Short mmCIF file of C-alpha atoms in Angstrom, two decimals:
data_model
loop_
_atom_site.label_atom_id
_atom_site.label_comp_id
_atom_site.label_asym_id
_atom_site.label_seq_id
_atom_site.Cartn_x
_atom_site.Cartn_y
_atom_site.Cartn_z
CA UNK N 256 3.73 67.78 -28.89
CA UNK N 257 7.50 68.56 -28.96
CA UNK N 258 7.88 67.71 -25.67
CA UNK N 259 6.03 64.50 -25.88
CA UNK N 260 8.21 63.50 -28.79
CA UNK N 261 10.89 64.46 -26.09
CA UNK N 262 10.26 61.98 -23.58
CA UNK N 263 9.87 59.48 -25.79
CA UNK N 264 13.48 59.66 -27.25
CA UNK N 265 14.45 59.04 -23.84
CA UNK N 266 16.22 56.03 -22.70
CA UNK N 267 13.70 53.83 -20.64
CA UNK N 268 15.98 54.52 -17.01
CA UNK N 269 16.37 58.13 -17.72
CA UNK N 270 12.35 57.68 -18.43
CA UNK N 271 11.83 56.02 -15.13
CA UNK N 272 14.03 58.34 -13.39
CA UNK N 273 11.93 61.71 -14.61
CA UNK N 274 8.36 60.30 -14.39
CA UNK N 275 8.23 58.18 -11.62
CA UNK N 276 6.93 54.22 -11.86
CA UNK N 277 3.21 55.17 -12.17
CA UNK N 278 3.51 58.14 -15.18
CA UNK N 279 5.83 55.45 -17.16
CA UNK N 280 2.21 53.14 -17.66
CA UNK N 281 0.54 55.66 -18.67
CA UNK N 282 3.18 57.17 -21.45
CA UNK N 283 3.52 53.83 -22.70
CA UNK N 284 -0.74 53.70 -22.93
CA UNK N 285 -0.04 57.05 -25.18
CA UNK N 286 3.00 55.56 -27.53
CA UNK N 287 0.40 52.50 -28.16
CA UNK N 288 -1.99 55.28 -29.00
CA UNK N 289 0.07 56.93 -31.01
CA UNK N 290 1.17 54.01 -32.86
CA UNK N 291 -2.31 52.70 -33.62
CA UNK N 292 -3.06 56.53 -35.01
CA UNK N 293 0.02 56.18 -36.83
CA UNK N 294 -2.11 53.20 -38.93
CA UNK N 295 -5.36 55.36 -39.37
CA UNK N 296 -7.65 56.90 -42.04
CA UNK N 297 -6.88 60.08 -43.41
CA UNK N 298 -10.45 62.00 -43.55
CA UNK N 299 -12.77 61.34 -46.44
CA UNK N 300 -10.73 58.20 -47.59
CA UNK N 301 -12.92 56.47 -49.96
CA UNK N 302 -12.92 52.31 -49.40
CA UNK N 303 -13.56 49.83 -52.22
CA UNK N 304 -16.65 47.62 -51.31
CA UNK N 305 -16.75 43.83 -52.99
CA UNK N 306 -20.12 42.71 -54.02
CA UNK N 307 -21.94 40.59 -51.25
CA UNK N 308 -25.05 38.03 -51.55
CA UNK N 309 -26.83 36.29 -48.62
CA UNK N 310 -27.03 32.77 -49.21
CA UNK N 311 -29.86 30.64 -46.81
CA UNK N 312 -29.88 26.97 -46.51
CA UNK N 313 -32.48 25.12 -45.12
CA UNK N 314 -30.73 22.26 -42.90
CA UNK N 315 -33.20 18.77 -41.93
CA UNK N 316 -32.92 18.37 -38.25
CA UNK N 317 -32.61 14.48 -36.94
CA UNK N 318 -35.42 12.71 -35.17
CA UNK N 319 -36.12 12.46 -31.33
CA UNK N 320 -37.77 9.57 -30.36
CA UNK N 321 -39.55 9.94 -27.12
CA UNK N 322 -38.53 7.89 -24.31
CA UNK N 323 -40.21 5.09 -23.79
CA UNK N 324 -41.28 3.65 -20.10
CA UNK N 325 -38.91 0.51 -20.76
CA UNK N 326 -35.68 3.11 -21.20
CA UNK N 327 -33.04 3.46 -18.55
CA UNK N 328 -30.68 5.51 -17.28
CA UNK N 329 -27.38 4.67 -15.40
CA UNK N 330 -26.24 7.80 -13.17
CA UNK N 331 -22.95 7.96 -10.72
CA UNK N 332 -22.55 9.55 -7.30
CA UNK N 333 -19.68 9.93 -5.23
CA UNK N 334 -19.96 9.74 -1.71
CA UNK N 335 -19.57 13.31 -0.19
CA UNK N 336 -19.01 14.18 3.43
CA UNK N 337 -22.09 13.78 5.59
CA UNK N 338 -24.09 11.96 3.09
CA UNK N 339 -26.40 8.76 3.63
CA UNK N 340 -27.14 6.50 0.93
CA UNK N 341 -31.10 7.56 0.78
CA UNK N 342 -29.37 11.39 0.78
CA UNK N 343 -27.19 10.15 -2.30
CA UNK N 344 -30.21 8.79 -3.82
CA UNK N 345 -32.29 11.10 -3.66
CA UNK N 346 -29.31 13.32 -5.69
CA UNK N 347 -29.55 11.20 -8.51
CA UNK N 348 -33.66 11.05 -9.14
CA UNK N 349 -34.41 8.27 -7.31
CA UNK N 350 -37.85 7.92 -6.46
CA UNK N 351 -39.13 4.77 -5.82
CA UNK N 352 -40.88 3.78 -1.19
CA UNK N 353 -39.84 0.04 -2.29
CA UNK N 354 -36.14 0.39 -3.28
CA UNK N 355 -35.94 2.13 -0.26
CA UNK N 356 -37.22 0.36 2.29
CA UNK N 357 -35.38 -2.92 0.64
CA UNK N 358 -31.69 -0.70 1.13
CA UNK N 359 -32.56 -0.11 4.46
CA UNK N 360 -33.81 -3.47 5.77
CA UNK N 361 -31.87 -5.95 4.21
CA UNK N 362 -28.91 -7.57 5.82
CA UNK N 363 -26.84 -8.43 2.87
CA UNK N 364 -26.87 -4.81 1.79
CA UNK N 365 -25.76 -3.09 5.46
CA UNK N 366 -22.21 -1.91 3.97
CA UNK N 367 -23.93 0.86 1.75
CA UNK N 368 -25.12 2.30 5.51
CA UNK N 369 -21.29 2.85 5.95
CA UNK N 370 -19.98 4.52 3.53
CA UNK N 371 -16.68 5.49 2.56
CA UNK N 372 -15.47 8.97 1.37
CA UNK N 373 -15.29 9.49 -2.55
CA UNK N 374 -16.55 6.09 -3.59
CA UNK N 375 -18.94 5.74 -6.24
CA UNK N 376 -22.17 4.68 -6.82
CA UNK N 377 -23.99 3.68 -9.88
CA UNK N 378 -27.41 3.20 -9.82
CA UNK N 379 -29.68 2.23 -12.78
CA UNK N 380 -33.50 3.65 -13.08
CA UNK N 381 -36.40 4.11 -15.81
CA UNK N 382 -37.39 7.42 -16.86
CA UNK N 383 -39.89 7.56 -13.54
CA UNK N 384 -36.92 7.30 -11.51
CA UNK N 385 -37.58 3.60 -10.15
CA UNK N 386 -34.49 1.84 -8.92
CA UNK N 387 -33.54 -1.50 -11.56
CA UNK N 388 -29.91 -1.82 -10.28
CA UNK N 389 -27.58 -0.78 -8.24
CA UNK N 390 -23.50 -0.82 -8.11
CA UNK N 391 -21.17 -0.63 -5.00
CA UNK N 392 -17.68 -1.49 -4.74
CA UNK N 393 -17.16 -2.42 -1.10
CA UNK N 394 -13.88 -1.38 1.64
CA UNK N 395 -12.79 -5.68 0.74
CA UNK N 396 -12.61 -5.64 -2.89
CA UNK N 397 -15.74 -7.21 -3.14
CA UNK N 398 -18.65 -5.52 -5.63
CA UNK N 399 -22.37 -5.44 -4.28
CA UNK N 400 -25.18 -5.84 -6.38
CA UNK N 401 -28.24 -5.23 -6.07
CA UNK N 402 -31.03 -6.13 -8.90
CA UNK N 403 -34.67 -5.47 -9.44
CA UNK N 404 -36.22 -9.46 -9.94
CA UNK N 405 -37.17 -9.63 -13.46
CA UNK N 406 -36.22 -6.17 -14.16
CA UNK N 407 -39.71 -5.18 -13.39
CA UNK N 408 -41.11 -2.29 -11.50
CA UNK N 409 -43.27 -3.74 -8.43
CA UNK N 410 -40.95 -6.82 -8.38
CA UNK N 411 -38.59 -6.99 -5.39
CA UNK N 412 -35.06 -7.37 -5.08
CA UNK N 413 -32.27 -9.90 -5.02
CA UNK N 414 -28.38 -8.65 -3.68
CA UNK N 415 -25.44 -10.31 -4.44
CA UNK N 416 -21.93 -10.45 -3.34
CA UNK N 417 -19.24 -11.01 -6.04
CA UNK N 418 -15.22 -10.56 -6.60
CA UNK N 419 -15.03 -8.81 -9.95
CA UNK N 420 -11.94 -9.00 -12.25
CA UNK N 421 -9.71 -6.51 -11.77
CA UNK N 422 -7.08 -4.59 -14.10
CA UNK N 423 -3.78 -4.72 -12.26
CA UNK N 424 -1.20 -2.18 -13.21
CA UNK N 425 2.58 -1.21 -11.63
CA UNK N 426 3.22 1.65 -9.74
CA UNK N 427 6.22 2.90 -8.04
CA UNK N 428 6.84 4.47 -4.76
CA UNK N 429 10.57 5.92 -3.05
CA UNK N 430 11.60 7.80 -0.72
CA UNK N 431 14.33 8.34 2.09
CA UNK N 432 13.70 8.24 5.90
CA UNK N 433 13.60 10.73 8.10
CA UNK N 434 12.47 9.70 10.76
CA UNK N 435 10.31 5.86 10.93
CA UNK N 436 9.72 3.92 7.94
CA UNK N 437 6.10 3.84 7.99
CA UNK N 438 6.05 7.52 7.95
CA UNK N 439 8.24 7.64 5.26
CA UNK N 440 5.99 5.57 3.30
CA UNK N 441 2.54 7.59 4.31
CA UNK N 442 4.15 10.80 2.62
CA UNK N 443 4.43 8.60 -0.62
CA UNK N 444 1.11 7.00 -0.65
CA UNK N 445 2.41 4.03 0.60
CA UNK N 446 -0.10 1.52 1.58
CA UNK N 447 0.47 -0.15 5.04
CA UNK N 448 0.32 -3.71 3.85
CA UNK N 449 3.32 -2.58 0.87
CA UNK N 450 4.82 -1.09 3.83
CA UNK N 451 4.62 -4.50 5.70
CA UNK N 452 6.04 -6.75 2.58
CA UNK N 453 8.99 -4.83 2.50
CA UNK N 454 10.06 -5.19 5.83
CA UNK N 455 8.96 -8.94 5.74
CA UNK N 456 10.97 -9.35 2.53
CA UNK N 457 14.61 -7.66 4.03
CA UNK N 458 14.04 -9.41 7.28
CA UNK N 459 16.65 -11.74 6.61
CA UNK N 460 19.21 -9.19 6.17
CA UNK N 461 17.53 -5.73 8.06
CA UNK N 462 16.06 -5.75 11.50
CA UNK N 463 13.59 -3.12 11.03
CA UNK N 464 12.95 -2.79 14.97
CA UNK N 465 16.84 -2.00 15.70
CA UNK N 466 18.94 -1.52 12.36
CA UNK N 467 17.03 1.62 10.42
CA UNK N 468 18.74 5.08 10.09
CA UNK N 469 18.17 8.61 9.31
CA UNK N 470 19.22 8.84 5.57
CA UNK N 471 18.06 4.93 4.64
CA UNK N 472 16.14 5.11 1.43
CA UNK N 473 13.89 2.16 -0.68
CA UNK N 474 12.37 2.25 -3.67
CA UNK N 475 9.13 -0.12 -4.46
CA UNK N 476 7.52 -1.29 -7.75
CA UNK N 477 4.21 -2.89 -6.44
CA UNK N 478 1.08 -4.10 -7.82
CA UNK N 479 -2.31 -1.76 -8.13
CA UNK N 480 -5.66 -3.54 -8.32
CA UNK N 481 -8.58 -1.01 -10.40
CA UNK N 482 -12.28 -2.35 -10.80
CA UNK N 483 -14.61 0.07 -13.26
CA UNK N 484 -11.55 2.57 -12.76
CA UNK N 485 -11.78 2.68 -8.90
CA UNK N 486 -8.93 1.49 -6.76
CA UNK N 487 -9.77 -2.07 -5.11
CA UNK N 488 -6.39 -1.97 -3.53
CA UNK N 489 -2.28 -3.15 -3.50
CA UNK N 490 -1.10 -6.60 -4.37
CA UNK N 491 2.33 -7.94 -4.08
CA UNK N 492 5.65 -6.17 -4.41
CA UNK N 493 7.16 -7.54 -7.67
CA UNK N 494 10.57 -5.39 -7.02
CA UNK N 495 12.12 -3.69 -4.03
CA UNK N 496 15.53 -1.61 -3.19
CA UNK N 497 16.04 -0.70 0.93
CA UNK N 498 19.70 0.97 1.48
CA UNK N 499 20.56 0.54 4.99
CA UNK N 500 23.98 1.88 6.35
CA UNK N 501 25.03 2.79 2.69
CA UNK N 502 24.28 -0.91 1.52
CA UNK N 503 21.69 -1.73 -1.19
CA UNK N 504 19.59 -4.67 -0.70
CA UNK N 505 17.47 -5.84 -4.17
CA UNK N 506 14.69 -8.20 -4.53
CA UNK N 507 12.73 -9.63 -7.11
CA UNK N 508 9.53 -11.91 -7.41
CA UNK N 509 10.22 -15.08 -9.36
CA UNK N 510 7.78 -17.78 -10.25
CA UNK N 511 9.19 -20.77 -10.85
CA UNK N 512 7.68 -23.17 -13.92
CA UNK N 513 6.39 -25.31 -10.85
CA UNK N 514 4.37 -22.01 -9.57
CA UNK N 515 5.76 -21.12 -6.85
CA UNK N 516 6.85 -17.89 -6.03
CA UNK N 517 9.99 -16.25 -3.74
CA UNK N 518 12.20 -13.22 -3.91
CA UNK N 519 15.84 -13.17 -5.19
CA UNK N 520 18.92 -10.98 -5.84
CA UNK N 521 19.45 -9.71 -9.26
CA UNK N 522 21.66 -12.83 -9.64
CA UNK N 523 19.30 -15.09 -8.55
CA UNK N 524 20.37 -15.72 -4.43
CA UNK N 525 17.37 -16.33 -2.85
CA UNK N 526 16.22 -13.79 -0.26
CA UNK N 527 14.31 -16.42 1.66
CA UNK N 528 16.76 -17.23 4.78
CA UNK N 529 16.20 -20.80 6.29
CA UNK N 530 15.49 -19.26 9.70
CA UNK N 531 13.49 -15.75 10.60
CA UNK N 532 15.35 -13.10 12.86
CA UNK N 533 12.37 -12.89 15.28
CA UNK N 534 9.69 -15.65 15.96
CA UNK N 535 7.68 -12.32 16.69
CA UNK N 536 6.25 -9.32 14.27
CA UNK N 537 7.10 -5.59 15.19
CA UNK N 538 8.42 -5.95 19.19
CA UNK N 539 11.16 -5.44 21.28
CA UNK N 540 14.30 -7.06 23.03
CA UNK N 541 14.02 -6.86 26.63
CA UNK N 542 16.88 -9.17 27.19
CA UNK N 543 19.47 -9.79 25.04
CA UNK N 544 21.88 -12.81 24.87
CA UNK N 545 24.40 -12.90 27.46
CA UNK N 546 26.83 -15.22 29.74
CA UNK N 547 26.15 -13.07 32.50
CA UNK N 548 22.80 -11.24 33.98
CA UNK N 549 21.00 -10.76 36.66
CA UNK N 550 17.93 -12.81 36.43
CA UNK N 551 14.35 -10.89 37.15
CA UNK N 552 12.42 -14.07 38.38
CA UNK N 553 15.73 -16.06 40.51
CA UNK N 554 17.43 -12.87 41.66
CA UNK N 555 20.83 -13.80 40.89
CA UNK N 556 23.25 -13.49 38.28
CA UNK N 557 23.59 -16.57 35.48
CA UNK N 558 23.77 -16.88 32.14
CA UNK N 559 21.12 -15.63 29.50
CA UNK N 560 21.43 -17.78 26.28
CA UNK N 561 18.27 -16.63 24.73
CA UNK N 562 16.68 -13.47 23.11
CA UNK N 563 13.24 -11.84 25.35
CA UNK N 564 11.15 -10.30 23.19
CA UNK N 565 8.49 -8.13 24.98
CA UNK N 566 4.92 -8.52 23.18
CA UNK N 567 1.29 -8.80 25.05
CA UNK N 568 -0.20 -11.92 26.30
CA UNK N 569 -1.92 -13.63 23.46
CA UNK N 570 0.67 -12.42 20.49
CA UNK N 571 1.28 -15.20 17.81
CA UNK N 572 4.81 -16.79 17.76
CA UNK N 573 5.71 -17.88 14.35
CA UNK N 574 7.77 -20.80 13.66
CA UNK N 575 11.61 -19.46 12.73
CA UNK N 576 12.14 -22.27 10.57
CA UNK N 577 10.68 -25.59 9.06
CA UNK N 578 11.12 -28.29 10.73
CA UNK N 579 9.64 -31.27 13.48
CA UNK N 580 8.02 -30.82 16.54
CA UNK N 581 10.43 -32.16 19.03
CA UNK N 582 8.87 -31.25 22.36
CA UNK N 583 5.59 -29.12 23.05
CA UNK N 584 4.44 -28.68 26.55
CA UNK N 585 5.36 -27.82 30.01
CA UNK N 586 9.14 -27.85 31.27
CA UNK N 587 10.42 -26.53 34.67
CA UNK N 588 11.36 -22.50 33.98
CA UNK N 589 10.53 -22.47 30.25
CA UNK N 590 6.63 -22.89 31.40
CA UNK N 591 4.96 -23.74 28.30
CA UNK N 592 7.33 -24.65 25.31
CA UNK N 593 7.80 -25.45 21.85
CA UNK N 594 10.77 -27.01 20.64
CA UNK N 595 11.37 -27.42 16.87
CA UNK N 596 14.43 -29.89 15.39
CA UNK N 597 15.16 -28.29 11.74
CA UNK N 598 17.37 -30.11 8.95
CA UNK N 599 20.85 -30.36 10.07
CA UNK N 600 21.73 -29.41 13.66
CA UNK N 601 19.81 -26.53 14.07
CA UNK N 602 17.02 -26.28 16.69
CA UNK N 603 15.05 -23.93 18.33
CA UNK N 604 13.00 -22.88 21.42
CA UNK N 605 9.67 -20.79 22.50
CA UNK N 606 9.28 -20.50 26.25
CA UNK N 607 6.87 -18.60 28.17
CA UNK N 608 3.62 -19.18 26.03
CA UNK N 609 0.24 -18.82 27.08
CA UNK N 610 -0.73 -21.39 24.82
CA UNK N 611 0.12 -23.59 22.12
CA UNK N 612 -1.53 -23.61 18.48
CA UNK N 613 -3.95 -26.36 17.14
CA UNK N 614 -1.98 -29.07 16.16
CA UNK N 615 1.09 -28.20 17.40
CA UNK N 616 2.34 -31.88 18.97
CA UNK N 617 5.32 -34.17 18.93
CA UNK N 618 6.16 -35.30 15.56
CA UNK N 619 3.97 -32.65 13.76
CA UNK N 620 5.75 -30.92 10.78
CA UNK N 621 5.55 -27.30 10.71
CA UNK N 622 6.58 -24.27 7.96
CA UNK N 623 8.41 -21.27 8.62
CA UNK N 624 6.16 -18.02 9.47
CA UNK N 625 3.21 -20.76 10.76
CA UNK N 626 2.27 -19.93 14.09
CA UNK N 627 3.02 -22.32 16.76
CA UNK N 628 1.92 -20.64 19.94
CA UNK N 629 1.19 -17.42 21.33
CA UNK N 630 2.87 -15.33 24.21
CA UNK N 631 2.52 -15.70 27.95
CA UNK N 632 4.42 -15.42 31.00
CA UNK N 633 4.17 -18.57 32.05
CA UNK N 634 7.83 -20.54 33.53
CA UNK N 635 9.72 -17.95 35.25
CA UNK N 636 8.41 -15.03 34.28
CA UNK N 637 7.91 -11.25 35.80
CA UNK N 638 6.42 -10.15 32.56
CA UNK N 639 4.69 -11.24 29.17
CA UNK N 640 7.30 -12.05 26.62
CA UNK N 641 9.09 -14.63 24.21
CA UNK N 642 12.03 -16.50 25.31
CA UNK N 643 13.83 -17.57 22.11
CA UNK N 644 16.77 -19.98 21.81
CA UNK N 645 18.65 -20.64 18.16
CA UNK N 646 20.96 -24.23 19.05
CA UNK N 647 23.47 -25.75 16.65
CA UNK N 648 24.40 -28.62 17.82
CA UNK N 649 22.35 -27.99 20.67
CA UNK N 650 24.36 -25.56 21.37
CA UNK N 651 23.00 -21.91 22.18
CA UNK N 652 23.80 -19.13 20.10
CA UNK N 653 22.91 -15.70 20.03
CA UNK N 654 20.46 -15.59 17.19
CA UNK N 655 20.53 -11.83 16.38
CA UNK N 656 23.99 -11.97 15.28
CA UNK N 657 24.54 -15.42 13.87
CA UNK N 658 25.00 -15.84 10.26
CA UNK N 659 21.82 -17.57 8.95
CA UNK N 660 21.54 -19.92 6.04
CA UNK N 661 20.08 -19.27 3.04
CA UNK N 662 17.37 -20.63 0.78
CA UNK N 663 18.06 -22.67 -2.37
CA UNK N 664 19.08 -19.78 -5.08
CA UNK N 665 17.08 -19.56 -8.62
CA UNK N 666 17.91 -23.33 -10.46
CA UNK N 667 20.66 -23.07 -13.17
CA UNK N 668 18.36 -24.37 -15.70
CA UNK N 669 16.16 -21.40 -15.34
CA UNK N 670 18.89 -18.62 -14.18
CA UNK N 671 18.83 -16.76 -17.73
CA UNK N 672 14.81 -16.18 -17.71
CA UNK N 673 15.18 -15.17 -14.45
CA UNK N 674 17.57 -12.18 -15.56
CA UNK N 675 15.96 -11.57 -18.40
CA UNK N 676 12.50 -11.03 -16.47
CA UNK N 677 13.77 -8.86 -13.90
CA UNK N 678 16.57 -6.59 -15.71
CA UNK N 679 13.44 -3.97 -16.34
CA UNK N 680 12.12 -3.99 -13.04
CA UNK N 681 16.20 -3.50 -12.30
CA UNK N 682 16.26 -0.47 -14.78
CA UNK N 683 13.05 1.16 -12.76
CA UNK N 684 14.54 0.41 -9.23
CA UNK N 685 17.67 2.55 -10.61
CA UNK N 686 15.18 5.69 -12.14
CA UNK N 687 13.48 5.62 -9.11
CA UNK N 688 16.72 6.56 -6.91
CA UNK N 689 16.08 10.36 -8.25
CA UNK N 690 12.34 10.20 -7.42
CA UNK N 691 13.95 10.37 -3.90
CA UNK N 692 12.40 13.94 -2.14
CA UNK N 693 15.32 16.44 -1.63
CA UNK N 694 13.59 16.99 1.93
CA UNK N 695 12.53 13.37 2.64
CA UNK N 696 9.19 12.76 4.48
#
C-alpha cells in the first residue's frame, strides 16, 4: 500500500516517465477506486428507513373510434433512385388495377413517368388503399392533379394542370472567381438563369466574354420560389455587386409607380445603357474593328469598320437599341441586312443573316434585346457570323470601346423612395463580401 500511496504523490510527468503511457490509465482507474472507497460503508452501519405506502390510481383511457370506409389518409414519397411511379406507389399502400392503369395511359399525366430525383409525392387513399388524389409538382413550376370523379371508389379520374401560389423568399449567393463565372456560381448553388441575369444586367459596363479575371468577385440577393415547401425555382435578382479589375459595379431593381421595372446604381443612374455591347448572347470576336486588314472573302487588305462575331447559322441577333427600321434586305457584300436609325444620330447594322425576323420591314419600330434576324453567312462571307456596325453620324465607330449612353436615371420626384428601398439590400450586398470562400470555387 505504501508504495501505491508513493506513486500517487508523484508529479503526473515523473508518473508518465516511471510507468509508461498504458500503466498511467490504469493507476488513474485505481485512484477513482480508491476515491469512491474513500465514500463507503463502514461494516454493519445501520441506515434509517422512512415509512413507504404504494399508492394505485386507476387512469380512464380515451376512445378509439374505428375507421370508417369514408376515412382517408394522405401519405408522401420522395422519389428515390431507380424508382417508377407504380414502384413509389406501391411503397405507400396503394392498391387499387384502376388508378393504375389511368397513371399509365393517360396523356395529361405522362410527366409522373419521368421523374425527378427527391421530389415528392402525395397521394391521398381510403383505409383499403384506393387512390382519391394525387399531388405532383412538375420540372415547370406547374402542380399536377389528379382526382378521383366524385370522390368515389369505381369512379374514374379527371387530371388537371394548374400554377399554384408560391411563397417567395430572398436568398443570397457570393463568391470570387477562379476560374469562369458559371463555375463560380455552380460551387454556390447558383442557378444558371441567376447566373444569366447577372451578366445581362453588367453588360453595359462588363463584357463577360473578354473582360473577367481571376480574383473578380459578385455577390447576389435573388428571389426563391417554394410551393408546399418544395423549391419551384429562382425569380429575378432584386440586388447584385460584380467587382471587375478592382471596380464595384451595384444594381438594384426599382419599380416605378407606373410599374415598370429596371436596375439602378445606389444613387439612382440607371444601369439600362441605350445600346447593348453585342447584338449576340455568349460568342466571340473573330474580327475586330480596324482601318487596316486583310479581308478573308476579297483577299486584300482594306478597312474593317465593324465587329465579327462568330456564332452558328441560325443564332438570334438582337436589336442593340430601339429604334426604326431603316433598311432590311439584301445589299451587295452585307448579304442580308438590317439597318436600324435610333434617336439622335446613332445607327446601326447586321450583315450576313440567314434570315430576317417576322415583321422586321421598313418603317417597323423595334425594342432593344428584340430579335431582328438570325446569323448566316450570306454577303461576303467564308464563315457564319455577325457583322456589326455602331454609326454616329453615319459615321463608323468601333462599338466595343465607344462610350455608350445611358438610360433615363430614377425621376427626382421619386429619388428618396428609391434610396430608402434599396439601402437594406445595400447593407446585405456589403455582409455578403465576407461570405466570399477563402479558396474561391
Amino acid at each position: 500500500m505504501s508504495k501505491f500511496v508513493a506513486i500517487l504523490a508523484q508529479s503526473p510527468t515523473a508518473l508518465v516517465e516511471r510507468l509508461g503511457r498504458g500503466r498511467v490509465a490504469a493507476a488513474t482507474a485505481l485512484m477513482v477506486l480508491g476515491a469512491v472507497a474513500a465514500f463507503g460503508l463502514a461494516p454493519d452501519t445501520a441506515l434509517e428507513t422512512g415509512a413507504s405506502e404504494r399508492i394505485a390510481r386507476e387512469l380512464a383511457l380515451p376512445a378509439i373510434a374505428a375507421a370508417g370506409a369514408d376515412e382517408s389518409y394522405w401519405r408522401e414519397e420522395r422519389v428515390r433512385r431507380g424508382d417508377t411511379l407504380g414502384v413509389m406507389l406501391a411503397r405507400m399502400g396503394v392498391d387499387d388495377a384502376v388508378a393504375q392503369t389511368f397513371l399509365r395511359s393517360d396523356a395529361r399525366v405522362r410527366p409522373l413517368s419521368q421523374l425527378r430525383l427527391d421530389r415528392p409525392i402525395r397521394v391521398e387513399t381510403d383505409a383499403d388503399g384506393h387512390v382519391l388524389a394525387l399531388r405532383y409538382l412538375m420540372q415547370n413550376g406547374e402542380l399536377l392533379s389528379v382526382d378521383r370523379a366524385a370522390g368515389q371508389v369505381g369512379a374514374g379520374f379527371v387530371a388537371r394542370r394548374t400554377v399554384p401560389n408560391a411563397a417567395v423568399s430572398l436568398e443570397l449567393r457570393a463568391n470570387e472567381i477562379r476560374s469562369s463565372l458559371f463555375a463560380a456560381a455552380d460551387s454556390v448553388g447558383l442557378p444558371d438563369a441567376v447566373t444569366m441575369q447577372l451578366a445581362d444586367i453588367f453588360s453595359g459596363d462588363i463584357d463577360f466574354l473578354h473582360d473577367l479575371r481571376r480574383g473578380d468577385r459578385f455577390s447576389v440577393v435573388f428571389e426563391t420560389r417554394r410551393i408546399d415547401g418544395e423549391p419551384a425555382g429562382a425569380g429575378r435578382i432584386v440586388a447584385a455587386e460584380f467587382v471587375n479589375k478592382g471596380v464595384a459595379y451595384r444594381a438594384f431593381l426599382w419599380r416605378s409607380p407606373d410599374g415598370t421595372e429596371s436596375y439602378y446604381g445606389e444613387e439612382g443612374k440607371s444601369l439600362k445603357k441605350s445600346f447593348l455591347r453585342s447584338p449576340v448572347a455568349f460568342t466571340r470576336v473573330t474580327s475586330g474593328f480596324s482601318l487596316a486588314r486583310f479581308h478573308p472573302f476579297l483577299q486584300a487588305w482594306r478597312a474593317h469598320k465593324g465587329v465579327d462575331f462568330a456564332a452558328p447559322i441560325g443564332t438570334a441577333v438582337h436589336a442593340a437599341g430601339s429604334g426604326t427600321v431603316s433598311f432590311a434586305g439584301k445589299q451587295g457584300g452585307y448579304g442580308n441586312v438590317v439597318m436600324l436609325q435610333h434617336s439622335g444620330a446613332y445607327s446601326t447594322v447586321y450583315a450576313h443573316l440567314s434570315r430576317f425576323a417576322p415583321g422586321v420591314k421598313h418603317g417597323a419600330r423595334v425594342s432593344q434585346g428584340e430579335v431582328i434576324g438570325y446569323v448566316g453567312m450570306t454577303g461576303w462571307a467564308t464563315g457564319p457570323h455577325l457583322h456589326y456596325e455602331f454609326r454616329v453620324d453615319n459615321v463608323q465607330k468601333n462599338p466595343l470601346t465607344i462610350a455608350l449612353p445611358n438610360a433615363q436615371p430614377v425621376p427626382v420626384a421619386q429619388r428618396a423612395a428609391y434610396l430608402a428601398e434599396v439601402a437594406p439590400l445595400a447593407e446585405q450586398l456589403a455582409l455578403s463580401r465576407g461570405m466570399v470562400l477563402a479558396g474561391g470555387e
